[in-house]
Tab-separated table of C-alpha atoms in Angstrom:
chain	number	residue	atom	x	y	z
A	269	MET	CA	0.000	0.000	0.000
A	270	PRO	CA	1.413	3.431	-0.954
A	271	ARG	CA	2.560	5.671	1.871
A	272	PRO	CA	0.417	8.727	2.669
A	273	VAL	CA	1.878	12.184	1.981
A	274	ASN	CA	1.615	14.910	4.618
A	275	VAL	CA	0.085	18.201	3.505
A	276	ARG	CA	-0.257	21.552	5.317
A	277	VAL	CA	-2.901	24.013	4.144
A	278	THR	CA	-2.769	27.530	5.554
A	279	THR	CA	-5.992	29.528	5.517
A	280	MET	CA	-6.095	33.183	6.535
A	281	ASP	CA	-6.686	32.203	10.164
A	282	ALA	CA	-5.709	28.545	10.609
A	283	GLU	CA	-3.272	25.808	9.673
A	284	LEU	CA	-4.729	22.476	8.620
A	285	GLU	CA	-2.792	19.227	8.261
A	286	PHE	CA	-3.867	16.251	6.198
A	287	ALA	CA	-2.418	12.962	5.031
A	288	ILE	CA	-3.269	12.285	1.396
A	289	GLN	CA	-2.707	9.293	-0.825
A	290	PRO	CA	-0.247	9.624	-3.747
A	291	ASN	CA	-3.155	9.428	-6.224
A	292	THR	CA	-5.228	12.194	-4.529
A	293	THR	CA	-6.458	14.830	-6.976
A	294	GLY	CA	-6.460	18.576	-6.398
A	295	LYS	CA	-10.259	18.458	-6.155
A	296	GLN	CA	-10.175	15.788	-3.451
A	297	LEU	CA	-7.738	17.857	-1.368
A	298	PHE	CA	-9.720	21.070	-1.986
A	299	ASP	CA	-12.976	19.324	-0.978
A	300	GLN	CA	-11.336	18.075	2.212
A	301	VAL	CA	-10.227	21.630	3.081
A	302	VAL	CA	-13.603	23.303	2.469
A	303	LYS	CA	-15.403	20.552	4.389
A	304	THR	CA	-13.020	20.997	7.344
A	305	ILE	CA	-13.541	24.771	7.550
A	306	GLY	CA	-17.280	24.540	6.849
A	307	LEU	CA	-17.271	26.562	3.629
A	308	ARG	CA	-20.076	26.098	1.113
A	309	GLU	CA	-19.405	29.058	-1.219
A	310	ILE	CA	-16.390	27.317	-2.684
A	311	TRP	CA	-16.346	28.748	-6.221
A	312	PHE	CA	-14.330	31.834	-5.210
A	313	PHE	CA	-11.409	29.884	-3.744
A	314	GLY	CA	-8.466	27.736	-4.690
A	315	LEU	CA	-5.216	26.289	-3.351
A	316	GLN	CA	-1.937	28.058	-4.061
A	317	TYR	CA	1.563	26.646	-3.849
A	318	LEU	CA	5.114	27.612	-4.711
A	319	ASP	CA	6.371	25.587	-7.661
A	320	SER	CA	9.909	24.236	-7.993
A	321	LYS	CA	11.026	27.543	-9.571
A	322	GLY	CA	9.558	29.633	-6.732
A	323	TYR	CA	6.502	30.923	-8.613
A	324	THR	CA	3.093	31.070	-6.955
A	325	THR	CA	0.774	28.704	-8.818
A	326	TRP	CA	-2.828	27.513	-8.445
A	327	LEU	CA	-3.349	23.804	-7.846
A	328	LYS	CA	-5.175	22.198	-10.765
A	329	LEU	CA	-8.215	20.397	-9.400
A	330	ASN	CA	-8.431	17.829	-12.200
A	331	LYS	CA	-4.850	16.565	-11.772
A	332	LYS	CA	-3.161	14.515	-9.095
A	333	VAL	CA	-1.535	16.693	-6.447
A	334	LEU	CA	1.801	14.886	-6.729
A	335	SER	CA	1.899	15.128	-10.536
A	336	GLN	CA	1.967	18.935	-10.293
A	337	ASP	CA	5.141	20.987	-9.828
A	338	VAL	CA	4.709	21.329	-6.041
A	339	ARG	CA	7.949	21.812	-4.099
A	340	LYS	CA	8.848	18.447	-2.660
A	341	GLU	CA	9.037	19.362	1.024
A	342	THR	CA	7.524	17.691	4.040
A	343	PRO	CA	4.771	18.504	4.538
A	344	LEU	CA	3.669	19.804	1.143
A	345	GLN	CA	2.630	23.465	1.608
A	346	PHE	CA	-0.537	25.071	0.225
A	347	LYS	CA	-2.401	28.314	0.872
A	348	PHE	CA	-6.189	28.464	0.742
A	349	ARG	CA	-6.940	31.803	-0.951
A	350	ALA	CA	-9.619	33.664	-2.862
A	351	LYS	CA	-9.016	33.141	-6.556
A	352	PHE	CA	-11.928	35.257	-7.780
A	353	PHE	CA	-13.458	38.359	-6.220
A	354	PRO	CA	-17.176	39.175	-6.360
A	355	GLU	CA	-18.445	42.366	-7.960
A	356	ASP	CA	-20.953	42.978	-5.168
A	357	VAL	CA	-19.886	41.555	-1.821
A	358	SER	CA	-23.219	42.251	-0.104
A	359	GLU	CA	-25.112	40.329	-2.805
A	360	GLU	CA	-22.722	37.477	-3.534
A	361	LEU	CA	-21.139	36.526	-0.194
A	362	ILE	CA	-23.817	34.919	1.933
A	363	GLN	CA	-21.972	32.728	4.409
A	364	GLU	CA	-20.175	34.428	7.319
A	365	ILE	CA	-17.077	32.223	6.912
A	366	THR	CA	-16.804	33.326	3.256
A	367	GLN	CA	-17.036	36.987	4.268
A	368	ARG	CA	-14.396	36.422	6.946
A	369	MET	CA	-11.976	34.724	4.529
A	370	PHE	CA	-12.316	37.612	2.073
A	371	PHE	CA	-11.954	40.229	4.822
A	372	LEU	CA	-8.773	38.638	6.205
A	373	GLN	CA	-7.213	38.206	2.754
A	374	VAL	CA	-7.982	41.780	1.648
A	375	LYS	CA	-6.805	43.147	5.019
A	376	GLU	CA	-3.513	41.247	4.712
A	377	GLY	CA	-3.140	42.429	1.116
A	378	ILE	CA	-3.558	46.063	2.190
A	379	LEU	CA	-1.238	45.730	5.197
A	380	SER	CA	1.501	44.131	3.092
A	381	ASP	CA	0.978	46.705	0.287
A	382	GLU	CA	0.160	43.889	-2.132
A	383	ILE	CA	-3.109	45.804	-2.637
A	384	TYR	CA	-2.638	49.572	-2.863
A	385	CYS	CA	-4.967	51.551	-0.622
A	386	PRO	CA	-4.739	55.355	-0.313
A	387	PRO	CA	-3.778	56.484	3.231
A	388	GLU	CA	-7.167	58.121	3.921
A	389	THR	CA	-8.997	54.961	2.908
A	390	ALA	CA	-6.587	52.792	4.932
A	391	VAL	CA	-7.324	54.864	8.058
A	392	LEU	CA	-11.079	54.639	7.416
A	393	LEU	CA	-10.886	50.847	6.938
A	394	ALA	CA	-8.776	50.544	10.105
A	395	SER	CA	-11.448	52.463	12.022
A	396	TYR	CA	-14.120	50.058	10.705
A	397	ALA	CA	-11.986	47.074	11.745
A	398	CYS	CA	-11.600	48.535	15.256
A	399	GLN	CA	-15.332	49.224	15.506
A	400	ALA	CA	-16.123	45.664	14.441
A	401	LYS	CA	-13.605	44.157	16.875
A	402	TYR	CA	-14.024	46.420	19.925
A	403	ASN	CA	-17.471	48.036	19.443
A	404	ASP	CA	-17.388	51.408	21.161
A	405	PHE	CA	-13.754	51.964	22.019
A	406	SER	CA	-12.865	52.702	25.619
A	407	SER	CA	-9.459	53.770	26.890
A	408	ALA	CA	-9.221	50.576	28.989
A	409	GLU	CA	-8.730	48.583	25.794
A	410	THR	CA	-5.607	48.909	23.714
A	411	ILE	CA	-5.155	48.582	19.975
A	412	VAL	CA	-1.401	49.193	19.937
A	413	ASN	CA	-0.679	45.520	19.224
A	414	ASP	CA	-3.240	45.260	16.416
A	415	ARG	CA	-1.893	45.491	12.890
A	416	LEU	CA	-4.231	48.057	11.370
A	417	LEU	CA	-2.368	50.178	8.817
A	418	PRO	CA	0.298	49.616	6.185
A	419	GLN	CA	3.738	50.674	7.441
A	420	ARG	CA	3.955	53.353	4.733
A	421	VAL	CA	0.966	55.171	6.314
A	422	TYR	CA	2.710	55.267	9.707
A	423	ASP	CA	5.901	56.444	7.976
A	424	GLN	CA	4.114	59.081	5.908
A	425	HIS	CA	2.557	60.713	8.966
A	426	LYS	CA	5.570	60.174	11.237
A	427	LEU	CA	3.375	58.944	14.080
A	428	SER	CA	4.003	55.952	16.321
A	429	LYS	CA	1.309	53.330	16.844
A	430	GLU	CA	0.698	54.826	20.296
A	431	GLN	CA	0.146	58.276	18.778
A	432	TRP	CA	-2.292	56.778	16.262
A	433	GLU	CA	-4.217	55.181	19.131
A	434	GLU	CA	-4.574	58.554	20.851
A	435	ARG	CA	-6.182	60.004	17.730
């Protein structure tokens, strides 16, 4: 009997580990991931990996996982990410877990400057994130340790995180 292959799939807020058979297809692995996280709106998402040349690539669902150019490391590494973005989030994203996955991926994209966001918009989005997380802010709570803005916004305004919190 063939030996199982260990796989690690990183979502925006969790790390999942699976053992797959050598003949497992991309679809079988993808289905296992979405079932584990409880996601039903699956058509927006896919599994990314770094290929042997270091390029980010989408896993092909109709091919065996091991027949694709996945870096041969133990465990095999994949990222569960949005592959397609809806035109109207309020109409197309029904499930809370789907909304959360999109929110975390877009937030990370803005914070890492992978997605450009003007400073004024970044501050507004950070305020929404704080409101959602902390409700009405009170001075007893602290947001200094939260990652809320891209570093370039802090640098542009020459304010520390503590000074941002005061404002």
